[in-house]
Tab-separated table of C-alpha atoms in Angstrom:
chain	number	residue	atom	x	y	z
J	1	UNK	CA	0.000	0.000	0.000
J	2	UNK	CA	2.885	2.815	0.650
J	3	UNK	CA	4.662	1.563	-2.268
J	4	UNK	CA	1.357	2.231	-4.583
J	5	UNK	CA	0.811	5.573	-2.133
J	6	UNK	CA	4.078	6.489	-3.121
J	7	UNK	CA	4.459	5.496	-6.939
J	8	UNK	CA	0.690	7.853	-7.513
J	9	UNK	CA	2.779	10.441	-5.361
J	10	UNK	CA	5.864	10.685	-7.771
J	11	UNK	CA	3.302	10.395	-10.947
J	12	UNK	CA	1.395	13.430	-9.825
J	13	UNK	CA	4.936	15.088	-9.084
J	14	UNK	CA	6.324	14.223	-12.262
J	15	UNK	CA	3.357	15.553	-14.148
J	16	UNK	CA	3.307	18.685	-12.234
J	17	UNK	CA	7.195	19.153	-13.429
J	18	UNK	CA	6.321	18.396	-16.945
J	19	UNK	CA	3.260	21.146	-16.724
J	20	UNK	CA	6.195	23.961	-15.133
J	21	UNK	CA	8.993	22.825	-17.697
J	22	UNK	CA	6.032	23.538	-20.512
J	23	UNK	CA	5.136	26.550	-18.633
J	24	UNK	CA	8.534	27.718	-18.376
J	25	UNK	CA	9.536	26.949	-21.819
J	26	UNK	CA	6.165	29.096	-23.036
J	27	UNK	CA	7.375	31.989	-21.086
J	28	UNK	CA	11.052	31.359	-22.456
J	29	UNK	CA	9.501	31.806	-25.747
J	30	UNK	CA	7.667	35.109	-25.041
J	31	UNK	CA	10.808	36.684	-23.447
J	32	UNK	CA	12.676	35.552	-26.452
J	33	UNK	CA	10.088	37.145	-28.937
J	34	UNK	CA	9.820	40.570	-26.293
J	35	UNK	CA	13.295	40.576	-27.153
J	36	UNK	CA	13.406	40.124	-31.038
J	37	UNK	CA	10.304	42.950	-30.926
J	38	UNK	CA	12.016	45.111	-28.531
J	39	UNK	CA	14.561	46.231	-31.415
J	40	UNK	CA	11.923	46.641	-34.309
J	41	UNK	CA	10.036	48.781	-31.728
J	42	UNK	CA	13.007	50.823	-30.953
J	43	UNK	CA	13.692	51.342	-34.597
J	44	UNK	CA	10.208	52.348	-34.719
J	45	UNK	CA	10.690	55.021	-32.070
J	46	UNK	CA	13.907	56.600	-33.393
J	47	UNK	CA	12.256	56.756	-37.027
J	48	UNK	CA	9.303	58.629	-35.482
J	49	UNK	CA	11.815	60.919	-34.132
J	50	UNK	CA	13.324	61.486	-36.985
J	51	UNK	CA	10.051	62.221	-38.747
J	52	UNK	CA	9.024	64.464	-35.264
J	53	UNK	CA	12.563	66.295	-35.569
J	54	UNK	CA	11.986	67.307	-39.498
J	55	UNK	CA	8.766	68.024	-38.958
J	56	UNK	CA	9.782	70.513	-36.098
J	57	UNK	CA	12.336	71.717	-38.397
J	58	UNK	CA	9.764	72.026	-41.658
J	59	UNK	CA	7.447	73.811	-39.473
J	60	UNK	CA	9.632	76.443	-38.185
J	61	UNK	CA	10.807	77.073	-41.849
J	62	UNK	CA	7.073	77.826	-42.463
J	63	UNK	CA	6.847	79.816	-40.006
J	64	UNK	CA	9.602	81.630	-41.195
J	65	UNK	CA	8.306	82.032	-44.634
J	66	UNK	CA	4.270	83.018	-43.032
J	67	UNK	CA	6.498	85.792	-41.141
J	68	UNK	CA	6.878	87.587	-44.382
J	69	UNK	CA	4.203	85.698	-46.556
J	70	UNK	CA	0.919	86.410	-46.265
J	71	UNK	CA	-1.451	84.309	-47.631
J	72	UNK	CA	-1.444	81.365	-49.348
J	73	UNK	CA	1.825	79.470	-49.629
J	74	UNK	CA	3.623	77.670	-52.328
J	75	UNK	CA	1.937	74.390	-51.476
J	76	UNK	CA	-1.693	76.204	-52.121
J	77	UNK	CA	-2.442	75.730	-48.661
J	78	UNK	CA	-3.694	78.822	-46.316
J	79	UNK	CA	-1.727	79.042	-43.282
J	80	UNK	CA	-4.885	77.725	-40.793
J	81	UNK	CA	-4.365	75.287	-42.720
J	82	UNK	CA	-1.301	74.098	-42.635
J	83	UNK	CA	-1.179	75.483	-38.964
J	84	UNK	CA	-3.963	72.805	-38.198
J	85	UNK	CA	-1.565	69.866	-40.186
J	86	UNK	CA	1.107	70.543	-38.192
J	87	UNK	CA	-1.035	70.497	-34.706
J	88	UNK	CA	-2.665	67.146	-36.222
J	89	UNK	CA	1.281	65.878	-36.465
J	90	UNK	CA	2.022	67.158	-33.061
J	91	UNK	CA	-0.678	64.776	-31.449
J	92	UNK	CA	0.344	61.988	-33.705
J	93	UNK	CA	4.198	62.493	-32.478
J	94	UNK	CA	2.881	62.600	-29.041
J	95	UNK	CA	0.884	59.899	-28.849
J	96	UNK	CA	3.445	57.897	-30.610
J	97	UNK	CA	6.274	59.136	-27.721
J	98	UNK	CA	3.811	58.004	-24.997
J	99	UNK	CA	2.852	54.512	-26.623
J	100	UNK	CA	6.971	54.222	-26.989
J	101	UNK	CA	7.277	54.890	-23.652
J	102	UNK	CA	4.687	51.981	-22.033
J	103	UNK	CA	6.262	49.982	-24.102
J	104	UNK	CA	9.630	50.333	-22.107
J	105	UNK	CA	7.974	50.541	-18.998
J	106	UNK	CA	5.825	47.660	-19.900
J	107	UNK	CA	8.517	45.323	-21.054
J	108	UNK	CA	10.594	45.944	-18.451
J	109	UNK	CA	8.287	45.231	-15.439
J	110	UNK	CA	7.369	42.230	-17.841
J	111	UNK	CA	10.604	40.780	-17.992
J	112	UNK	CA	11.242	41.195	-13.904
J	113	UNK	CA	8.225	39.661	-13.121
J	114	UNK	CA	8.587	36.728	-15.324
J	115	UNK	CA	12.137	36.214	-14.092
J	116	UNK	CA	11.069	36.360	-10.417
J	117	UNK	CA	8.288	34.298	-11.150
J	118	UNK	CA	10.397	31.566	-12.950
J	119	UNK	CA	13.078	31.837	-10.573
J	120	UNK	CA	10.360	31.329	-7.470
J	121	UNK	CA	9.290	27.988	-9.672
J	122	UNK	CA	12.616	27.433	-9.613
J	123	UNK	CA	13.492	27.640	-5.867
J	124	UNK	CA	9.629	25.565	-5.414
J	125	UNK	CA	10.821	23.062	-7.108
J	126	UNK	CA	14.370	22.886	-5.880
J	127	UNK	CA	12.314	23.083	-2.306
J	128	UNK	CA	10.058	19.638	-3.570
J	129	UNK	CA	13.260	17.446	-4.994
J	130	UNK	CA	14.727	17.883	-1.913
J	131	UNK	CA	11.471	16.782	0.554
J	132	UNK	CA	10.943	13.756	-2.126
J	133	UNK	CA	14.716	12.825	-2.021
J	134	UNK	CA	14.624	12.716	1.485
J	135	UNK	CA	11.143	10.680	1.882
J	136	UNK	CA	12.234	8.242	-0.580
J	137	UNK	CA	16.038	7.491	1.579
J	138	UNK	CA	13.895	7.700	4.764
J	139	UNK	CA	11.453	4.539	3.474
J	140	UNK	CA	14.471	3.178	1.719
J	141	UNK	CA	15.982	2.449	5.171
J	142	UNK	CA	13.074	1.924	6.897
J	143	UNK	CA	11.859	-0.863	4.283
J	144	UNK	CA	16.251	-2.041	4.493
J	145	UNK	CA	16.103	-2.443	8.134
J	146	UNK	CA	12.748	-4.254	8.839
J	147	UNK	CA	14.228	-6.778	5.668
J	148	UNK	CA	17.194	-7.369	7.484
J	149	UNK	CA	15.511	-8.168	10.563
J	150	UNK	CA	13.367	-10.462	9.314
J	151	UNK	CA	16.264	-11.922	7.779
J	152	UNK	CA	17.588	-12.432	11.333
J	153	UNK	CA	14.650	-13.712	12.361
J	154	UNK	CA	15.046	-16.896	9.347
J	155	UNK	CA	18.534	-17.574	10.568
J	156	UNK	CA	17.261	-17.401	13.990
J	157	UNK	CA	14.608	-19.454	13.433
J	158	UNK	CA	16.782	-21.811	11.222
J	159	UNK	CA	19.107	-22.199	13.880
J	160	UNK	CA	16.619	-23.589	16.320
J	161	UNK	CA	15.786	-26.314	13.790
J	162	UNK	CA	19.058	-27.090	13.017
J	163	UNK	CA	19.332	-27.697	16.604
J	164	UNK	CA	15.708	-29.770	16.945
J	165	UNK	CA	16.584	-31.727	14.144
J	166	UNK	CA	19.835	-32.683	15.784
J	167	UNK	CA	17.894	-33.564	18.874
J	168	UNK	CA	15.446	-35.723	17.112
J	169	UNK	CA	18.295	-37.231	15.170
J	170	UNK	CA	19.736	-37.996	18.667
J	171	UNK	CA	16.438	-39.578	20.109
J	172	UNK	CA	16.507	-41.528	16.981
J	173	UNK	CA	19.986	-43.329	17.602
J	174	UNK	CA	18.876	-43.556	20.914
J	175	UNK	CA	15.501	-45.141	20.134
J	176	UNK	CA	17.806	-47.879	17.645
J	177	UNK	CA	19.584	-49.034	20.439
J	178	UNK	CA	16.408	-49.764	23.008
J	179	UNK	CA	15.543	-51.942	19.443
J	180	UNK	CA	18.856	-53.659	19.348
J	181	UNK	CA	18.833	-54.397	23.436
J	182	UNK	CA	15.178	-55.309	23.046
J	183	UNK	CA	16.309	-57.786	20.377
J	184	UNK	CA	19.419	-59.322	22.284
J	185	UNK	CA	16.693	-59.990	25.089
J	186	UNK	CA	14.611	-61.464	22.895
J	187	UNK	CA	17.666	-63.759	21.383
J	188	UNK	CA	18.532	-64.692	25.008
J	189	UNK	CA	14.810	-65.497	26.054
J	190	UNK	CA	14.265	-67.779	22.553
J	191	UNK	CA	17.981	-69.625	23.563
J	192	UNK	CA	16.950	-70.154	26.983
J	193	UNK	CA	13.179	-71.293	26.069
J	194	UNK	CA	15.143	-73.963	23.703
J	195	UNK	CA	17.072	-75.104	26.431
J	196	UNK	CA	14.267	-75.732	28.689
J	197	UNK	CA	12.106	-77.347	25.750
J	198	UNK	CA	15.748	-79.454	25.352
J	199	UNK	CA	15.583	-80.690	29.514
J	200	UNK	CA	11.807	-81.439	29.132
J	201	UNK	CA	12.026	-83.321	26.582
J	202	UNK	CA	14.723	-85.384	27.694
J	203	UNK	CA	13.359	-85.696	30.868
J	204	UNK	CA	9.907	-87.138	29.351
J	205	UNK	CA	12.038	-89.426	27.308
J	206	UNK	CA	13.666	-91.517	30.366
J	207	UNK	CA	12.176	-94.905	31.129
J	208	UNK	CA	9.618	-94.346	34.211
J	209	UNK	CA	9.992	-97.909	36.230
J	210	UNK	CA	8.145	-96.856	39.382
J	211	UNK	CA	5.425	-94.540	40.104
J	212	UNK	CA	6.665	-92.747	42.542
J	213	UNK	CA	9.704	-91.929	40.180
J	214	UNK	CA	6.524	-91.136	37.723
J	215	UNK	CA	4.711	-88.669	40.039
J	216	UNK	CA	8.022	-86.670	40.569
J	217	UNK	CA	8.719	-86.095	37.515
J	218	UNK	CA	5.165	-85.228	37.078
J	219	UNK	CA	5.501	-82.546	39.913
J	220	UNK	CA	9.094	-81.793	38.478
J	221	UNK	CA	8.102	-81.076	35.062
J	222	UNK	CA	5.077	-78.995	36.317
J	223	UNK	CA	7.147	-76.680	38.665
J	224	UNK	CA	9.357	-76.403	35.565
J	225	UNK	CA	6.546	-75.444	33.640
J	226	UNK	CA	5.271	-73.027	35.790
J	227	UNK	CA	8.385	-71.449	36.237
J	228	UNK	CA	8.911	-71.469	32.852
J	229	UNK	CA	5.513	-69.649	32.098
J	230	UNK	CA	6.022	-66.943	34.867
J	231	UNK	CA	9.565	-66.319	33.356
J	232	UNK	CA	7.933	-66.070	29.631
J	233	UNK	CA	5.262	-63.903	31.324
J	234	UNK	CA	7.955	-61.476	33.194
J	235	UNK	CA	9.523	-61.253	29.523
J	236	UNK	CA	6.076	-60.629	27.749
J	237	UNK	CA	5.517	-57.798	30.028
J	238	UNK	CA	9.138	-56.644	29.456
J	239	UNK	CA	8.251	-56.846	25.701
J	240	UNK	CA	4.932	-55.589	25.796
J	241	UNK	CA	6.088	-52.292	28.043
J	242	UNK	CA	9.600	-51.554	25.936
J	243	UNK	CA	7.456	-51.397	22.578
J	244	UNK	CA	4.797	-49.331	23.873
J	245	UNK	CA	7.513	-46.854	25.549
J	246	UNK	CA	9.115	-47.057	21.885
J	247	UNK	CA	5.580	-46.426	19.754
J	248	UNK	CA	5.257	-43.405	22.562
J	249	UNK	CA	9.239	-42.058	21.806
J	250	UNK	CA	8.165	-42.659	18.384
J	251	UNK	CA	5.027	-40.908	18.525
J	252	UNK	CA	6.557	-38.323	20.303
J	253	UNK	CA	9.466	-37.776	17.655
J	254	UNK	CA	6.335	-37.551	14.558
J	255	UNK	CA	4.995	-35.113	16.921
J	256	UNK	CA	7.969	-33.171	16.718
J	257	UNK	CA	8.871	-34.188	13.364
J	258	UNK	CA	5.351	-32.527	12.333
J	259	UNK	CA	5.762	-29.540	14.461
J	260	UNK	CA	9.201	-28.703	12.550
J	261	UNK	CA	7.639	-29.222	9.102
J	262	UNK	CA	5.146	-26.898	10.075
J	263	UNK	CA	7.508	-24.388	11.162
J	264	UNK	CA	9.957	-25.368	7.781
J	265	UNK	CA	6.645	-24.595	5.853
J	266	UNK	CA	6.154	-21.029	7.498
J	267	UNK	CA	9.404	-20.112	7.146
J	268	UNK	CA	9.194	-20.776	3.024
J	269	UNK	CA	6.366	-18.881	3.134
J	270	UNK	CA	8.801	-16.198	4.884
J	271	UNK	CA	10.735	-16.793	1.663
J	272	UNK	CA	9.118	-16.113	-0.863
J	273	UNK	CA	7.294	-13.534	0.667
J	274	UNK	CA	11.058	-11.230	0.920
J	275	UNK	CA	11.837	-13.382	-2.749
J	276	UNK	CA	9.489	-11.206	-3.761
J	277	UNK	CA	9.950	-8.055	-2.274
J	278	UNK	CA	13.835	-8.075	-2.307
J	279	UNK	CA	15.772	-7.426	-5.763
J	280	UNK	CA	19.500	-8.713	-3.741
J	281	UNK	CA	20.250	-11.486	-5.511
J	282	UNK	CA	22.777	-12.661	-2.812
J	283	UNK	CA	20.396	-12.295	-0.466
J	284	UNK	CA	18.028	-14.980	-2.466
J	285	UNK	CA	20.671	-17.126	-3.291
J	286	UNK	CA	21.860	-17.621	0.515
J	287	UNK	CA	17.795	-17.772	1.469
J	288	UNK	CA	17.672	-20.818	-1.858
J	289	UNK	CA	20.907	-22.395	-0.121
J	290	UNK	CA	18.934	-22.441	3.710
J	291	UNK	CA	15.521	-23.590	2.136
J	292	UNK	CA	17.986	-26.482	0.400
J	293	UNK	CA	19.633	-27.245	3.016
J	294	UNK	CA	16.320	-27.590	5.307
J	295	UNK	CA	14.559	-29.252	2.853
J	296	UNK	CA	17.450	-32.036	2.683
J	297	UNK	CA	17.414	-32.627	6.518
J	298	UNK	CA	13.768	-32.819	6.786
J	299	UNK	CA	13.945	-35.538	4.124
J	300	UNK	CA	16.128	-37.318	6.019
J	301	UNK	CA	14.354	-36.886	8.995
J	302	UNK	CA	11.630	-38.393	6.931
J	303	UNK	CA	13.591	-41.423	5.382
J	304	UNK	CA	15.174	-42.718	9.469
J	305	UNK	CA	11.058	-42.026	10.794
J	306	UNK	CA	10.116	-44.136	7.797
J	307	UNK	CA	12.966	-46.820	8.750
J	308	UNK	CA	12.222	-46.509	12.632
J	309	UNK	CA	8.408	-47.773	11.381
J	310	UNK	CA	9.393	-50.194	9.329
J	311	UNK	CA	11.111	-52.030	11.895
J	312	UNK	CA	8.421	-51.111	14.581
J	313	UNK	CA	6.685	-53.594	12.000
J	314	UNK	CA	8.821	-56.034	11.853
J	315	UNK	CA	9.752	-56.055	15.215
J	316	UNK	CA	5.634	-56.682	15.624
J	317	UNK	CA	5.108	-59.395	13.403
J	318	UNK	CA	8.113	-61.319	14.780
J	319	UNK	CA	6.495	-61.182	18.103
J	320	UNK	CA	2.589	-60.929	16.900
J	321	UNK	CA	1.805	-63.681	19.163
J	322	UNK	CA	3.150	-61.654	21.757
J	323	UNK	CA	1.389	-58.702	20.967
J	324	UNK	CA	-2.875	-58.590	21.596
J	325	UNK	CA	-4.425	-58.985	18.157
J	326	UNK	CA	-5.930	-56.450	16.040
J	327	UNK	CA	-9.289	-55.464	15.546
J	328	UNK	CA	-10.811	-54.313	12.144
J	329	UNK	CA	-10.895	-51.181	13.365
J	330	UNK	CA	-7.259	-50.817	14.251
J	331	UNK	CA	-6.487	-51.795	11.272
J	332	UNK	CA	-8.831	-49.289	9.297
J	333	UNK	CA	-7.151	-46.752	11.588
J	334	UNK	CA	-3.551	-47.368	10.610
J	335	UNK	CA	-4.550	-48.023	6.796
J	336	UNK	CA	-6.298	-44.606	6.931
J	337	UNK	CA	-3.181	-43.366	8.489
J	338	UNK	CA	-1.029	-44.397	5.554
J	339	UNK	CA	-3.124	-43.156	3.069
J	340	UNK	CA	-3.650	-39.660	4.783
J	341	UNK	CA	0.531	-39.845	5.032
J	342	UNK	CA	1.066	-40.630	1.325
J	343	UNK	CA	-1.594	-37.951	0.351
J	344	UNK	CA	0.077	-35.219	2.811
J	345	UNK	CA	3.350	-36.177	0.805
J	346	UNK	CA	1.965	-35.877	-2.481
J	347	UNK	CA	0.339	-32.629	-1.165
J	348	UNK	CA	4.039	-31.583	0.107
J	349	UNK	CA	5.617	-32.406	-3.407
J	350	UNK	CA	2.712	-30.447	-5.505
J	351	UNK	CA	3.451	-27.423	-3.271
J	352	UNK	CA	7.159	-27.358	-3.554
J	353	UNK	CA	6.969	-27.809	-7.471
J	354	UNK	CA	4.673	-24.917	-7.327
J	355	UNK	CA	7.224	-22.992	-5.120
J	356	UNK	CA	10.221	-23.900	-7.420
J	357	UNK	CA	8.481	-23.039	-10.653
J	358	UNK	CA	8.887	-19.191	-9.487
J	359	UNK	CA	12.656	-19.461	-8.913
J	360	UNK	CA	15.631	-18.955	-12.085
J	361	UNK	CA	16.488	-21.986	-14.055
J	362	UNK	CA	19.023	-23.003	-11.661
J	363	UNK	CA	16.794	-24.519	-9.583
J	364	UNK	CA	15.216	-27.011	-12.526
J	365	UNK	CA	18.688	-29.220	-11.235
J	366	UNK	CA	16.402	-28.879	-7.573
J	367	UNK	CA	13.255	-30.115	-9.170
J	368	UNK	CA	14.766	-33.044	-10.417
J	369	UNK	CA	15.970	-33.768	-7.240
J	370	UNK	CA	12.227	-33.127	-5.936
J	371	UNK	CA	11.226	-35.646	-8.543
J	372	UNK	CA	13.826	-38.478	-7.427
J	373	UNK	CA	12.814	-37.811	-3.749
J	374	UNK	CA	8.833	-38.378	-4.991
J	375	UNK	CA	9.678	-41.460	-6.769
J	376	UNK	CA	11.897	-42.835	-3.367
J	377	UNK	CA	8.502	-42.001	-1.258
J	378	UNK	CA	5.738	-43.506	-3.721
J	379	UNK	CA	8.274	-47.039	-3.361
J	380	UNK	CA	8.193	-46.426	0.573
J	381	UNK	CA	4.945	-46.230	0.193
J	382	UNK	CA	4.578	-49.374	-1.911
J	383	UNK	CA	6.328	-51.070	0.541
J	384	UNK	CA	3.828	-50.066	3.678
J	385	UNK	CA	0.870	-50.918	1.433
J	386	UNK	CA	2.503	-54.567	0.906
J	387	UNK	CA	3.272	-54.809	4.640
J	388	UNK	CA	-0.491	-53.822	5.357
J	389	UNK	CA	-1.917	-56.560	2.523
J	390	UNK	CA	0.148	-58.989	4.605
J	391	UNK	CA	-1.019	-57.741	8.369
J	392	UNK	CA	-5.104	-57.111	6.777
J	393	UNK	CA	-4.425	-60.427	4.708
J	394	UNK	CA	-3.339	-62.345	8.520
J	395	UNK	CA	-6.409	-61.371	10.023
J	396	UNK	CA	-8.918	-61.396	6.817
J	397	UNK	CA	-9.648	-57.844	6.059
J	398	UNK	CA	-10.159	-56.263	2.510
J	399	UNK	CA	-8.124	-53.051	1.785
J	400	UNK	CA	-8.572	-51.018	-1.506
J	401	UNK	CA	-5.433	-49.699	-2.520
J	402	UNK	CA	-5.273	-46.683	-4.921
J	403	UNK	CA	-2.868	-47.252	-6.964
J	404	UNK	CA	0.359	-44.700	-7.780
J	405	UNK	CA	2.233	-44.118	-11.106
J	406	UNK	CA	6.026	-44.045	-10.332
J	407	UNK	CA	7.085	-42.018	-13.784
């Protein structure tokens, strides 16, 4: 809005200027014409003196001449009159002298007041250069400084991600090696539920002579049993509480993961926002370099949360028996998931083409990138949709899959 205010402001100024240089130029013309007149006048005036002078002199010969003539002259004429020619000359003479003189005074008072006039214009607009000049620097460095804080506030604001990311990156290793201990546990309990499978069984295989021999082993091999089953029990719960403290972690990382796209996506909206204002080209090619860079480490982010699922899977249908069965609706729930995941990725891809199609052609080498990183997801998402078919297929549920062009 101040930009518009002030682009109608230097319009009207600049038509105002053009209306006082036309002005000014019309007046230069009439000086310049006052100027060529000026001489023809005053060749006028000294040629009506002339005529004045030999008038004065041709009437005082005829005066001379009535002093000793009397009556009529050699022209024919009577002296009244030729006396009332020469008054009839007198007034012409004088009334020629006086329109000579308003001339003078005239074009003199003419030519002061259009130089004060055009050198007031002058000074006026001298005056209104300077008051624009100095408006224009004043929102210059206005506009300058809020840009470069709100450039601050990016890097600012990029810094803090950097430094989430690097936490979430850390919870990440961290969450890998609960999974790794959770599996050596698991290795352990499977070696030492062979072993004890190994004793019953050899223990069942012995000859049983008596029946008191019988009825211990009987009571042996239930105390083993029951042992056995408290033991797989204690482990079970183990089990059952590590991967629900690791689906919370990992709940808790998409949480966070989600919160830093959304502030990713408000800060390229920050972007292109001063892309567009700003005509610095360093300035967009450092902004292009920190929207890169970000973009690259929430893909990553993406790619280990993908990973950290796909064993979460795994790590479930190794132990499904474990693990308390699930219901059609779970599963409608997690399929629904998926598909709302894929979507919001397609969604994210459309909107960064869209963002990249206003850039230079430098960043068609970025787009291609864009496209590789579309193609990696659709397969990652080919993947989850053949996991699901297997988990919906294990328990007897349809699924409609759309299906996704990898080109």
């Amino acid at each position: 809005m101040q930009m518009s205010d002030h682009t109608v402001r230097d319009h009207d100024l600049q038509k105002e200027n053009l209306k006082l240089a036309s002005e000014n130029l019309e007046l230069r013309f009439k000086l310049e014409q006052s100027n060529v007149d000026l001489p023809r006048l005053k060749n006028q005036v000294a040629d009506l003196k002339e005529i004045c002078t030999a008038l004065k002199k041709e009437n005082a010969e005829v005066k001379k001449k009535l002093a000793h003539v009397h009556g009529a002259g050699q022209s024919g004429k009577t002296v009244p009159e030729l006396e009332k020619t020469i008054g009839l000359m007198k007034k012409v003479v004088e009334r020629v002298q006086r329109e000579n003189e308003t001339l003078k005074r005239s074009s003199a008072s003419a030519n002061k007041d259009r130089a004060a006039a055009l050198k007031q214009e002058n000074e006026k607009l001298k005056a209104d250069y300077e008051k624009l000049k100095s408006q224009s620097e004043a929102e210059l460095n206005s506009k300058l400084e809020s840009k470069t804080k709100g450039l601050e506030k990016i890097v600012m604001e990029n810094e803090h991600l950097r430094k989430r990311i690097k936490r979430e990156a850390e919870t990440a290793e961290r969450l890998r090696a609960t999974k790794m201990n959770l599996e050596v546990n698991n290795a352990k309990l499977e070696a030492k539920l062979e072993e004890t499978d190994k004793r019953l069984l050899a223990a069942l295989s012995s000859p049983l002579t008596e029946g008191a021999d019988k009825n211990w082993k009987a009571s042996v091999v239930t105390r083993m049993y029951e042992n056995k089953m408290k033991e797989l029990e204690t482990a079970l719960s183990q089990k059952t509480s590590s991967l629900a403290e690791l689906k919370h972690q990992l709940k808790e990382a998409k949480e966070r993961e989600d919160g830093a796209q959304t502030s990713i996506w408000g800060l390229e909206d920050q972007v292109d926002k001063l892309k567009s204002r700003s005509t610095a080209s360093e300035s967009e090619t450092r902004l292009a370099k920190e929207f890169q860079a970000m973009r690259l480490l929430n893909t990553e982010l993406q790619k280990e949360n993908a990973a950290l699922k796909q064993r979460l899977d795994k790590h479930s249908e190794r132990y499904g028996e474990a693990s308390p069965k699930l219901d059609e609706g779970t599963l409608a729930n997690l399929l629904q998931a998926a598909e709302s995941e894929k979507a919001k990725l397609q969604t994210e891809v459309s909107r960064l083409t869209k963002a990249l199609e206003n850039f230079d052609p430098s960043f068609f080498e970025e787009l291609e990138d864009l496209k590789y990183n579309y193609n990696v997801e659709v397969k990652k998402n080919i993947l989850l949709e053949r996991e699901l078919r297997k988990v919906c297929g294990q328990f007897g549920v349809e699924v409609q899959m759309p299906h996704v062009s990898i080109s």
